[in-house]
Amino acid sequence: MTTNFPNAVDDALVQDSNYRFGPEDRQYIDEQIRALQAYSVANRGYTGTRGKIYLPVYGEVSMSSVTQTTILSFAMADESSVVLDAIVSHSRRTNVTKAGCWKRLACYRRTGGGAPTLVGAIQSGTDLETTPSDDVTFTVSGNTVCVSVTAADTDPRTWLGELRVQETRA
């Protein structure tokens, strides 16, 4: 028997007090429970005793200015450290005469209720871009680490981002 959880909805089971679940009923219920467990794990990433690996966070922003703009963010818990792995790309909206992609890796820690603090330096992958002044960087706002983008000019661009996060707690 196959299941299509979470989209499958069964009709309500109405039975009298003499009804008993048979082997087929039990098998169906077991399959539904397994499907729910698989769905739950797949949609929250990995959770260990003192850490989590989150599913990727995705973001998109369209802009026509040189103002630094947040595309992705992660709110840090107190007494934790995170590894943030970001991949960002963009292309000009009117035609693709301008495009680029960036990879950034950073480690932050947060302790004593303070703001996140960068551990070491932000590691940059190979920036591939047609406009060298376009930029992707990490910023901090309160207890949140943000991935911010800045365009070199006012040509309209659509930026796409993916952020993978590993979190370790005290």
mmCIF file of C-alpha atoms in Angstrom:
data_model
loop_
_atom_site.group_PDB
_atom_site.id
_atom_site.type_symbol
_atom_site.label_atom_id
_atom_site.label_comp_id
_atom_site.label_asym_id
_atom_site.label_seq_id
_atom_site.Cartn_x
_atom_site.Cartn_y
_atom_site.Cartn_z
ATOM 1 C CA MET A 1 0.000 0.000 0.000
ATOM 2 C CA THR A 2 1.381 3.432 -0.890
ATOM 3 C CA THR A 3 0.781 6.673 0.917
ATOM 4 C CA ASN A 4 0.829 10.233 -0.324
ATOM 5 C CA PHE A 5 1.312 11.942 3.008
ATOM 6 C CA PRO A 6 0.831 14.841 3.703
ATOM 7 C CA ASN A 7 -1.643 15.347 0.854
ATOM 8 C CA ALA A 8 -3.674 12.174 1.414
ATOM 9 C CA VAL A 9 -6.826 12.630 3.450
ATOM 10 C CA ASP A 10 -8.818 9.554 4.388
ATOM 11 C CA ASP A 11 -12.543 9.421 4.941
ATOM 12 C CA ALA A 12 -13.524 9.391 8.592
ATOM 13 C CA LEU A 13 -13.690 5.902 10.057
ATOM 14 C CA VAL A 14 -17.023 5.289 11.726
ATOM 15 C CA GLN A 15 -17.412 2.044 13.642
ATOM 16 C CA ASP A 16 -19.483 0.554 16.392
ATOM 17 C CA SER A 17 -18.117 -0.644 19.725
ATOM 18 C CA ASN A 18 -17.496 -4.170 18.352
ATOM 19 C CA TYR A 19 -15.098 -2.970 15.625
ATOM 20 C CA ARG A 20 -11.561 -4.376 15.766
ATOM 21 C CA PHE A 21 -8.553 -3.367 13.705
ATOM 22 C CA GLY A 22 -7.454 -6.174 11.400
ATOM 23 C CA PRO A 23 -3.928 -6.823 10.054
ATOM 24 C CA GLU A 24 -4.570 -4.634 6.983
ATOM 25 C CA ASP A 25 -5.743 -1.760 9.192
ATOM 26 C CA ARG A 26 -2.682 -2.039 11.413
ATOM 27 C CA GLN A 27 -0.350 -2.165 8.408
ATOM 28 C CA TYR A 28 -2.003 0.935 6.940
ATOM 29 C CA ILE A 29 -1.672 2.815 10.245
ATOM 30 C CA ASP A 30 1.997 1.789 10.545
ATOM 31 C CA GLU A 31 2.667 3.056 7.005
ATOM 32 C CA GLN A 32 0.985 6.355 7.815
ATOM 33 C CA ILE A 33 3.099 6.746 10.969
ATOM 34 C CA ARG A 34 6.312 5.976 9.044
ATOM 35 C CA ALA A 35 5.343 8.480 6.332
ATOM 36 C CA LEU A 36 4.699 11.143 8.983
ATOM 37 C CA GLN A 37 8.046 10.437 10.641
ATOM 38 C CA ALA A 38 9.883 10.631 7.303
ATOM 39 C CA TYR A 39 8.069 13.864 6.414
ATOM 40 C CA SER A 40 8.936 15.404 9.797
ATOM 41 C CA VAL A 41 12.644 14.551 9.506
ATOM 42 C CA ALA A 42 12.808 15.724 5.898
ATOM 43 C CA ASN A 43 11.269 19.076 6.747
ATOM 44 C CA ARG A 44 13.326 20.066 9.750
ATOM 45 C CA GLY A 45 16.803 18.853 8.852
ATOM 46 C CA TYR A 46 18.911 17.009 11.405
ATOM 47 C CA THR A 47 18.581 17.468 15.152
ATOM 48 C CA GLY A 48 21.199 16.039 17.482
ATOM 49 C CA THR A 49 21.766 16.285 21.225
ATOM 50 C CA ARG A 50 23.409 19.717 21.093
ATOM 51 C CA GLY A 51 23.062 20.806 17.520
ATOM 52 C CA LYS A 52 20.961 21.169 14.404
ATOM 53 C CA ILE A 53 21.575 21.165 10.697
ATOM 54 C CA TYR A 54 18.761 23.156 9.175
ATOM 55 C CA LEU A 55 17.284 22.709 5.743
ATOM 56 C CA PRO A 56 18.435 25.456 3.377
ATOM 57 C CA VAL A 57 16.745 28.840 3.628
ATOM 58 C CA TYR A 58 15.989 30.530 0.325
ATOM 59 C CA GLY A 59 15.536 34.192 -0.471
ATOM 60 C CA GLU A 60 14.898 36.491 -3.386
ATOM 61 C CA VAL A 61 14.990 40.251 -3.722
ATOM 62 C CA SER A 62 14.554 42.505 -6.731
ATOM 63 C CA MET A 63 16.070 45.968 -6.517
ATOM 64 C CA SER A 64 17.107 48.974 -8.566
ATOM 65 C CA SER A 65 19.324 50.781 -6.078
ATOM 66 C CA VAL A 66 22.802 50.701 -4.583
ATOM 67 C CA THR A 67 21.373 50.316 -1.066
ATOM 68 C CA GLN A 68 22.589 47.317 0.929
ATOM 69 C CA THR A 69 19.641 44.910 1.242
ATOM 70 C CA THR A 70 19.161 41.730 3.302
ATOM 71 C CA ILE A 71 18.335 38.668 1.220
ATOM 72 C CA LEU A 72 18.771 35.911 3.874
ATOM 73 C CA SER A 73 18.984 35.829 7.671
ATOM 74 C CA PHE A 74 19.300 33.510 10.665
ATOM 75 C CA ALA A 75 18.390 34.453 14.255
ATOM 76 C CA MET A 76 20.955 32.964 16.634
ATOM 77 C CA ALA A 77 20.085 31.459 19.989
ATOM 78 C CA ASP A 78 22.137 32.579 22.978
ATOM 79 C CA GLU A 79 25.092 30.339 23.893
ATOM 80 C CA SER A 80 25.412 28.930 20.387
ATOM 81 C CA SER A 81 27.701 28.949 17.403
ATOM 82 C CA VAL A 82 26.691 28.666 13.759
ATOM 83 C CA VAL A 83 28.361 27.904 10.476
ATOM 84 C CA LEU A 84 26.693 29.807 7.642
ATOM 85 C CA ASP A 85 27.241 28.770 4.028
ATOM 86 C CA ALA A 86 25.681 31.181 1.524
ATOM 87 C CA ILE A 87 25.414 31.046 -2.254
ATOM 88 C CA VAL A 88 23.985 34.118 -3.982
ATOM 89 C CA SER A 89 23.422 34.913 -7.643
ATOM 90 C CA HIS A 90 21.837 37.708 -9.637
ATOM 91 C CA SER A 91 21.035 38.778 -13.133
ATOM 92 C CA ARG A 92 19.858 42.006 -14.641
ATOM 93 C CA ARG A 93 16.083 41.983 -15.130
ATOM 94 C CA THR A 94 15.822 43.743 -18.499
ATOM 95 C CA ASN A 95 18.452 41.566 -20.203
ATOM 96 C CA VAL A 96 21.231 39.420 -18.840
ATOM 97 C CA THR A 97 24.130 41.716 -19.697
ATOM 98 C CA LYS A 98 24.914 41.771 -15.967
ATOM 99 C CA ALA A 99 25.083 38.624 -13.867
ATOM 100 C CA GLY A 100 27.091 37.062 -11.086
ATOM 101 C CA CYS A 101 27.403 34.492 -8.338
ATOM 102 C CA TRP A 102 29.090 34.576 -4.925
ATOM 103 C CA LYS A 103 29.870 32.019 -2.224
ATOM 104 C CA ARG A 104 30.469 33.015 1.394
ATOM 105 C CA LEU A 105 31.272 30.925 4.484
ATOM 106 C CA ALA A 106 31.338 32.267 8.034
ATOM 107 C CA CYS A 107 31.279 31.118 11.649
ATOM 108 C CA TYR A 108 29.597 33.214 14.364
ATOM 109 C CA ARG A 109 29.210 32.681 18.102
ATOM 110 C CA ARG A 110 26.752 34.283 20.519
ATOM 111 C CA THR A 111 27.172 34.248 24.274
ATOM 112 C CA GLY A 112 25.986 36.145 27.345
ATOM 113 C CA GLY A 113 22.959 37.563 25.520
ATOM 114 C CA GLY A 114 25.219 39.647 23.299
ATOM 115 C CA ALA A 115 25.268 40.131 19.559
ATOM 116 C CA PRO A 116 26.729 37.467 17.260
ATOM 117 C CA THR A 117 30.532 37.734 16.923
ATOM 118 C CA LEU A 118 32.438 36.633 13.842
ATOM 119 C CA VAL A 119 34.925 33.802 14.507
ATOM 120 C CA GLY A 120 37.974 34.261 12.301
ATOM 121 C CA ALA A 121 37.285 35.805 8.916
ATOM 122 C CA ILE A 122 34.572 35.405 6.310
ATOM 123 C CA GLN A 123 35.745 32.981 3.648
ATOM 124 C CA SER A 124 34.924 33.951 0.079
ATOM 125 C CA GLY A 125 34.654 31.568 -2.810
ATOM 126 C CA THR A 126 35.421 32.633 -6.324
ATOM 127 C CA ASP A 127 33.272 35.636 -7.181
ATOM 128 C CA LEU A 128 32.049 35.340 -10.748
ATOM 129 C CA GLU A 129 30.551 38.625 -11.857
ATOM 130 C CA THR A 130 30.254 40.985 -14.791
ATOM 131 C CA THR A 131 30.154 44.048 -12.515
ATOM 132 C CA PRO A 132 33.095 43.875 -10.063
ATOM 133 C CA SER A 133 31.562 46.327 -7.573
ATOM 134 C CA ASP A 134 28.494 44.179 -6.843
ATOM 135 C CA ASP A 135 28.896 42.709 -3.371
ATOM 136 C CA VAL A 136 27.612 40.016 -1.010
ATOM 137 C CA THR A 137 28.507 40.130 2.679
ATOM 138 C CA PHE A 138 27.417 39.054 6.155
ATOM 139 C CA THR A 139 26.036 41.702 8.524
ATOM 140 C CA VAL A 140 24.646 41.540 12.065
ATOM 141 C CA SER A 141 21.417 43.101 13.323
ATOM 142 C CA GLY A 142 20.539 42.395 16.965
ATOM 143 C CA ASN A 143 20.893 38.620 17.407
ATOM 144 C CA THR A 144 20.441 37.951 13.682
ATOM 145 C CA VAL A 145 23.152 37.280 11.125
ATOM 146 C CA CYS A 146 22.128 38.552 7.688
ATOM 147 C CA VAL A 147 23.370 37.938 4.170
ATOM 148 C CA SER A 148 23.260 41.304 2.448
ATOM 149 C CA VAL A 149 23.625 42.269 -1.205
ATOM 150 C CA THR A 150 24.704 45.566 -2.733
ATOM 151 C CA ALA A 151 24.517 46.434 -6.429
ATOM 152 C CA ALA A 152 27.159 48.573 -8.094
ATOM 153 C CA ASP A 153 24.577 50.646 -9.989
ATOM 154 C CA THR A 154 20.826 51.195 -10.316
ATOM 155 C CA ASP A 155 20.212 48.685 -13.114
ATOM 156 C CA PRO A 156 17.341 46.442 -11.986
ATOM 157 C CA ARG A 157 18.558 43.073 -10.669
ATOM 158 C CA THR A 158 16.952 39.998 -9.182
ATOM 159 C CA TRP A 159 19.100 38.373 -6.496
ATOM 160 C CA LEU A 160 18.572 34.751 -5.409
ATOM 161 C CA GLY A 161 20.129 33.236 -2.298
ATOM 162 C CA GLU A 162 20.508 29.958 -0.458
ATOM 163 C CA LEU A 163 21.721 29.742 3.139
ATOM 164 C CA ARG A 164 22.727 26.478 4.835
ATOM 165 C CA VAL A 165 23.103 26.583 8.610
ATOM 166 C CA GLN A 166 24.713 24.275 11.175
ATOM 167 C CA GLU A 167 24.100 25.253 14.776
ATOM 168 C CA THR A 168 25.837 23.965 17.918
ATOM 169 C CA ARG A 169 24.526 24.883 21.372
ATOM 170 C CA ALA A 170 26.201 24.835 24.779
#
